Amino acid sequence: MLVDLSDLDEATLDGVIREFKTGWEQKKVQARVEQKQLGVLNSKDHRGVDGLGQLKAQVTPESYHYWGQRLGYECWSNEQFIKEYGRDNPSASVICKPAKPKYGYTKKYSKTFNL
């Protein structure tokens, strides 16, 4: 299918050509869709793992590298940046509850035999 682009102004035509070459807008839209899908998963309760700590956020690889290339990858070690990222991207935030301590013996299963 051929499309006639001759009636577009020069700025729009340059934008269309740039998008065909790089695909940045398509990648941005795809990253937003993936982050929303991850937000559905993150809305469920998660549990902390002993020795590893609490999960605070899940970040898509596209978002991780976008901000890493833009600000430098050390931004992911900055607590203020992570707080702002969570505020600006609520779908990345995770509800994580610490695991409840277990005390005493709990019976996992039992069998009854009729003789």
JSON list of C-alpha atoms in Angstrom, two decimals:
[
{"chain": "A", "resi": 1, "resn": "MET", "atom": "CA", "xyz": [0.00, 0.00, 0.00]},
{"chain": "A", "resi": 2, "resn": "LEU", "atom": "CA", "xyz": [1.44, 3.35, -1.03]},
{"chain": "A", "resi": 3, "resn": "VAL", "atom": "CA", "xyz": [0.66, 6.55, 0.84]},
{"chain": "A", "resi": 4, "resn": "ASP", "atom": "CA", "xyz": [0.99, 10.00, -0.66]},
{"chain": "A", "resi": 5, "resn": "LEU", "atom": "CA", "xyz": [2.88, 12.26, 1.77]},
{"chain": "A", "resi": 6, "resn": "SER", "atom": "CA", "xyz": [3.27, 15.20, -0.61]},
{"chain": "A", "resi": 7, "resn": "ASP", "atom": "CA", "xyz": [0.45, 17.20, 1.02]},
{"chain": "A", "resi": 8, "resn": "LEU", "atom": "CA", "xyz": [2.16, 17.22, 4.47]},
{"chain": "A", "resi": 9, "resn": "ASP", "atom": "CA", "xyz": [4.04, 20.30, 5.62]},
{"chain": "A", "resi": 10, "resn": "GLU", "atom": "CA", "xyz": [7.81, 19.99, 5.91]},
{"chain": "A", "resi": 11, "resn": "ALA", "atom": "CA", "xyz": [7.96, 19.78, 9.73]},
{"chain": "A", "resi": 12, "resn": "THR", "atom": "CA", "xyz": [5.39, 16.97, 9.84]},
{"chain": "A", "resi": 13, "resn": "LEU", "atom": "CA", "xyz": [7.11, 15.15, 7.00]},
{"chain": "A", "resi": 14, "resn": "ASP", "atom": "CA", "xyz": [10.47, 15.38, 8.82]},
{"chain": "A", "resi": 15, "resn": "GLY", "atom": "CA", "xyz": [8.80, 13.98, 11.95]},
{"chain": "A", "resi": 16, "resn": "VAL", "atom": "CA", "xyz": [7.28, 11.09, 10.01]},
{"chain": "A", "resi": 17, "resn": "ILE", "atom": "CA", "xyz": [10.62, 10.25, 8.37]},
{"chain": "A", "resi": 18, "resn": "ARG", "atom": "CA", "xyz": [12.43, 10.45, 11.74]},
{"chain": "A", "resi": 19, "resn": "GLU", "atom": "CA", "xyz": [9.84, 8.12, 13.29]},
{"chain": "A", "resi": 20, "resn": "PHE", "atom": "CA", "xyz": [10.24, 5.61, 10.46]},
{"chain": "A", "resi": 21, "resn": "LYS", "atom": "CA", "xyz": [14.01, 5.67, 10.98]},
{"chain": "A", "resi": 22, "resn": "THR", "atom": "CA", "xyz": [14.14, 5.45, 14.77]},
{"chain": "A", "resi": 23, "resn": "GLY", "atom": "CA", "xyz": [10.73, 4.25, 15.97]},
{"chain": "A", "resi": 24, "resn": "TRP", "atom": "CA", "xyz": [11.05, 6.19, 19.27]},
{"chain": "A", "resi": 25, "resn": "GLU", "atom": "CA", "xyz": [7.37, 7.09, 19.54]},
{"chain": "A", "resi": 26, "resn": "GLN", "atom": "CA", "xyz": [6.32, 3.50, 18.95]},
{"chain": "A", "resi": 27, "resn": "LYS", "atom": "CA", "xyz": [8.80, 2.37, 21.60]},
{"chain": "A", "resi": 28, "resn": "LYS", "atom": "CA", "xyz": [7.46, 4.94, 24.08]},
{"chain": "A", "resi": 29, "resn": "VAL", "atom": "CA", "xyz": [3.89, 3.80, 23.54]},
{"chain": "A", "resi": 30, "resn": "GLN", "atom": "CA", "xyz": [4.91, 0.15, 23.89]},
{"chain": "A", "resi": 31, "resn": "ALA", "atom": "CA", "xyz": [6.80, 0.93, 27.13]},
{"chain": "A", "resi": 32, "resn": "ARG", "atom": "CA", "xyz": [3.70, 2.67, 28.56]},
{"chain": "A", "resi": 33, "resn": "VAL", "atom": "CA", "xyz": [1.54, -0.34, 27.68]},
{"chain": "A", "resi": 34, "resn": "GLU", "atom": "CA", "xyz": [4.00, -2.74, 29.33]},
{"chain": "A", "resi": 35, "resn": "GLN", "atom": "CA", "xyz": [4.19, -0.53, 32.43]},
{"chain": "A", "resi": 36, "resn": "LYS", "atom": "CA", "xyz": [0.37, -0.53, 32.69]},
{"chain": "A", "resi": 37, "resn": "GLN", "atom": "CA", "xyz": [0.31, -4.33, 32.38]},
{"chain": "A", "resi": 38, "resn": "LEU", "atom": "CA", "xyz": [2.95, -4.52, 35.10]},
{"chain": "A", "resi": 39, "resn": "GLY", "atom": "CA", "xyz": [0.78, -2.19, 37.20]},
{"chain": "A", "resi": 40, "resn": "VAL", "atom": "CA", "xyz": [-2.03, -4.75, 37.15]},
{"chain": "A", "resi": 41, "resn": "LEU", "atom": "CA", "xyz": [0.39, -7.37, 38.48]},
{"chain": "A", "resi": 42, "resn": "ASN", "atom": "CA", "xyz": [1.78, -4.95, 41.06]},
{"chain": "A", "resi": 43, "resn": "SER", "atom": "CA", "xyz": [-1.67, -4.18, 42.45]},
{"chain": "A", "resi": 44, "resn": "LYS", "atom": "CA", "xyz": [-1.71, -7.65, 44.03]},
{"chain": "A", "resi": 45, "resn": "ASP", "atom": "CA", "xyz": [-0.11, -8.23, 47.41]},
{"chain": "A", "resi": 46, "resn": "HIS", "atom": "CA", "xyz": [3.53, -9.30, 47.43]},
{"chain": "A", "resi": 47, "resn": "ARG", "atom": "CA", "xyz": [5.51, -10.71, 50.34]},
{"chain": "A", "resi": 48, "resn": "GLY", "atom": "CA", "xyz": [9.00, -9.84, 51.42]},
{"chain": "A", "resi": 49, "resn": "VAL", "atom": "CA", "xyz": [11.73, -12.49, 51.31]},
{"chain": "A", "resi": 50, "resn": "ASP", "atom": "CA", "xyz": [13.91, -12.94, 54.37]},
{"chain": "A", "resi": 51, "resn": "GLY", "atom": "CA", "xyz": [17.41, -11.67, 53.69]},
{"chain": "A", "resi": 52, "resn": "LEU", "atom": "CA", "xyz": [16.45, -9.79, 50.50]},
{"chain": "A", "resi": 53, "resn": "GLY", "atom": "CA", "xyz": [14.24, -7.07, 51.91]},
{"chain": "A", "resi": 54, "resn": "GLN", "atom": "CA", "xyz": [11.06, -5.55, 50.57]},
{"chain": "A", "resi": 55, "resn": "LEU", "atom": "CA", "xyz": [10.11, -5.07, 46.93]},
{"chain": "A", "resi": 56, "resn": "LYS", "atom": "CA", "xyz": [9.35, -1.38, 46.32]},
{"chain": "A", "resi": 57, "resn": "ALA", "atom": "CA", "xyz": [8.84, -1.15, 42.57]},
{"chain": "A", "resi": 58, "resn": "GLN", "atom": "CA", "xyz": [9.09, -3.09, 39.33]},
{"chain": "A", "resi": 59, "resn": "VAL", "atom": "CA", "xyz": [10.60, -1.18, 36.44]},
{"chain": "A", "resi": 60, "resn": "THR", "atom": "CA", "xyz": [10.45, -2.21, 32.79]},
{"chain": "A", "resi": 61, "resn": "PRO", "atom": "CA", "xyz": [13.82, -2.58, 31.05]},
{"chain": "A", "resi": 62, "resn": "GLU", "atom": "CA", "xyz": [12.89, 0.21, 28.63]},
{"chain": "A", "resi": 63, "resn": "SER", "atom": "CA", "xyz": [12.24, 2.64, 31.48]},
{"chain": "A", "resi": 64, "resn": "TYR", "atom": "CA", "xyz": [15.38, 1.55, 33.33]},
{"chain": "A", "resi": 65, "resn": "HIS", "atom": "CA", "xyz": [17.62, 2.18, 30.32]},
{"chain": "A", "resi": 66, "resn": "TYR", "atom": "CA", "xyz": [15.78, 5.37, 29.29]},
{"chain": "A", "resi": 67, "resn": "TRP", "atom": "CA", "xyz": [16.48, 7.00, 32.65]},
{"chain": "A", "resi": 68, "resn": "GLY", "atom": "CA", "xyz": [19.91, 5.41, 32.90]},
{"chain": "A", "resi": 69, "resn": "GLN", "atom": "CA", "xyz": [20.99, 6.88, 29.58]},
{"chain": "A", "resi": 70, "resn": "ARG", "atom": "CA", "xyz": [19.35, 10.21, 30.30]},
{"chain": "A", "resi": 71, "resn": "LEU", "atom": "CA", "xyz": [20.60, 10.78, 33.88]},
{"chain": "A", "resi": 72, "resn": "GLY", "atom": "CA", "xyz": [23.28, 8.15, 34.30]},
{"chain": "A", "resi": 73, "resn": "TYR", "atom": "CA", "xyz": [22.70, 4.71, 35.77]},
{"chain": "A", "resi": 74, "resn": "GLU", "atom": "CA", "xyz": [23.71, 5.87, 39.24]},
{"chain": "A", "resi": 75, "resn": "CYS", "atom": "CA", "xyz": [20.27, 7.53, 39.44]},
{"chain": "A", "resi": 76, "resn": "TRP", "atom": "CA", "xyz": [18.84, 4.11, 40.38]},
{"chain": "A", "resi": 77, "resn": "SER", "atom": "CA", "xyz": [20.95, 4.20, 43.56]},
{"chain": "A", "resi": 78, "resn": "ASN", "atom": "CA", "xyz": [19.49, 7.58, 44.56]},
{"chain": "A", "resi": 79, "resn": "GLU", "atom": "CA", "xyz": [16.62, 7.21, 47.07]},
{"chain": "A", "resi": 80, "resn": "GLN", "atom": "CA", "xyz": [15.11, 10.59, 46.09]},
{"chain": "A", "resi": 81, "resn": "PHE", "atom": "CA", "xyz": [15.01, 9.59, 42.41]},
{"chain": "A", "resi": 82, "resn": "ILE", "atom": "CA", "xyz": [13.33, 6.27, 43.27]},
{"chain": "A", "resi": 83, "resn": "LYS", "atom": "CA", "xyz": [10.70, 8.05, 45.39]},
{"chain": "A", "resi": 84, "resn": "GLU", "atom": "CA", "xyz": [9.98, 10.50, 42.56]},
{"chain": "A", "resi": 85, "resn": "TYR", "atom": "CA", "xyz": [9.88, 7.67, 40.01]},
{"chain": "A", "resi": 86, "resn": "GLY", "atom": "CA", "xyz": [7.34, 5.82, 42.15]},
{"chain": "A", "resi": 87, "resn": "ARG", "atom": "CA", "xyz": [5.28, 8.99, 42.54]},
{"chain": "A", "resi": 88, "resn": "ASP", "atom": "CA", "xyz": [5.34, 9.74, 38.80]},
{"chain": "A", "resi": 89, "resn": "ASN", "atom": "CA", "xyz": [4.77, 6.11, 37.77]},
{"chain": "A", "resi": 90, "resn": "PRO", "atom": "CA", "xyz": [2.20, 4.64, 40.16]},
{"chain": "A", "resi": 91, "resn": "SER", "atom": "CA", "xyz": [1.93, 1.47, 38.08]},
{"chain": "A", "resi": 92, "resn": "ALA", "atom": "CA", "xyz": [5.53, 0.64, 38.99]},
{"chain": "A", "resi": 93, "resn": "SER", "atom": "CA", "xyz": [4.86, 0.80, 42.74]},
{"chain": "A", "resi": 94, "resn": "VAL", "atom": "CA", "xyz": [4.38, -2.51, 44.48]},
{"chain": "A", "resi": 95, "resn": "ILE", "atom": "CA", "xyz": [2.35, -3.27, 47.59]},
{"chain": "A", "resi": 96, "resn": "CYS", "atom": "CA", "xyz": [4.70, -5.44, 49.59]},
{"chain": "A", "resi": 97, "resn": "LYS", "atom": "CA", "xyz": [3.92, -6.71, 53.05]},
{"chain": "A", "resi": 98, "resn": "PRO", "atom": "CA", "xyz": [6.55, -8.27, 55.25]},
{"chain": "A", "resi": 99, "resn": "ALA", "atom": "CA", "xyz": [6.21, -11.99, 55.74]},
{"chain": "A", "resi": 100, "resn": "LYS", "atom": "CA", "xyz": [4.49, -12.89, 58.97]},
{"chain": "A", "resi": 101, "resn": "PRO", "atom": "CA", "xyz": [6.75, -14.66, 61.44]},
{"chain": "A", "resi": 102, "resn": "LYS", "atom": "CA", "xyz": [5.81, -18.27, 62.07]},
{"chain": "A", "resi": 103, "resn": "TYR", "atom": "CA", "xyz": [5.84, -19.56, 65.60]},
{"chain": "A", "resi": 104, "resn": "GLY", "atom": "CA", "xyz": [5.59, -23.13, 66.75]},
{"chain": "A", "resi": 105, "resn": "TYR", "atom": "CA", "xyz": [4.56, -26.23, 64.89]},
{"chain": "A", "resi": 106, "resn": "THR", "atom": "CA", "xyz": [1.94, -26.16, 62.17]},
{"chain": "A", "resi": 107, "resn": "LYS", "atom": "CA", "xyz": [0.47, -29.35, 60.81]},
{"chain": "A", "resi": 108, "resn": "LYS", "atom": "CA", "xyz": [0.58, -29.23, 57.02]},
{"chain": "A", "resi": 109, "resn": "TYR", "atom": "CA", "xyz": [-1.62, -32.21, 56.31]},
{"chain": "A", "resi": 110, "resn": "SER", "atom": "CA", "xyz": [-3.07, -35.21, 57.97]},
{"chain": "A", "resi": 111, "resn": "LYS", "atom": "CA", "xyz": [-4.30, -38.57, 56.81]},
{"chain": "A", "resi": 112, "resn": "THR", "atom": "CA", "xyz": [-6.97, -40.69, 58.38]},
{"chain": "A", "resi": 113, "resn": "PHE", "atom": "CA", "xyz": [-7.00, -44.44, 57.87]},
{"chain": "A", "resi": 114, "resn": "ASN", "atom": "CA", "xyz": [-10.16, -46.47, 58.38]},
{"chain": "A", "resi": 115, "resn": "LEU", "atom": "CA", "xyz": [-9.46, -50.06, 59.39]}
]
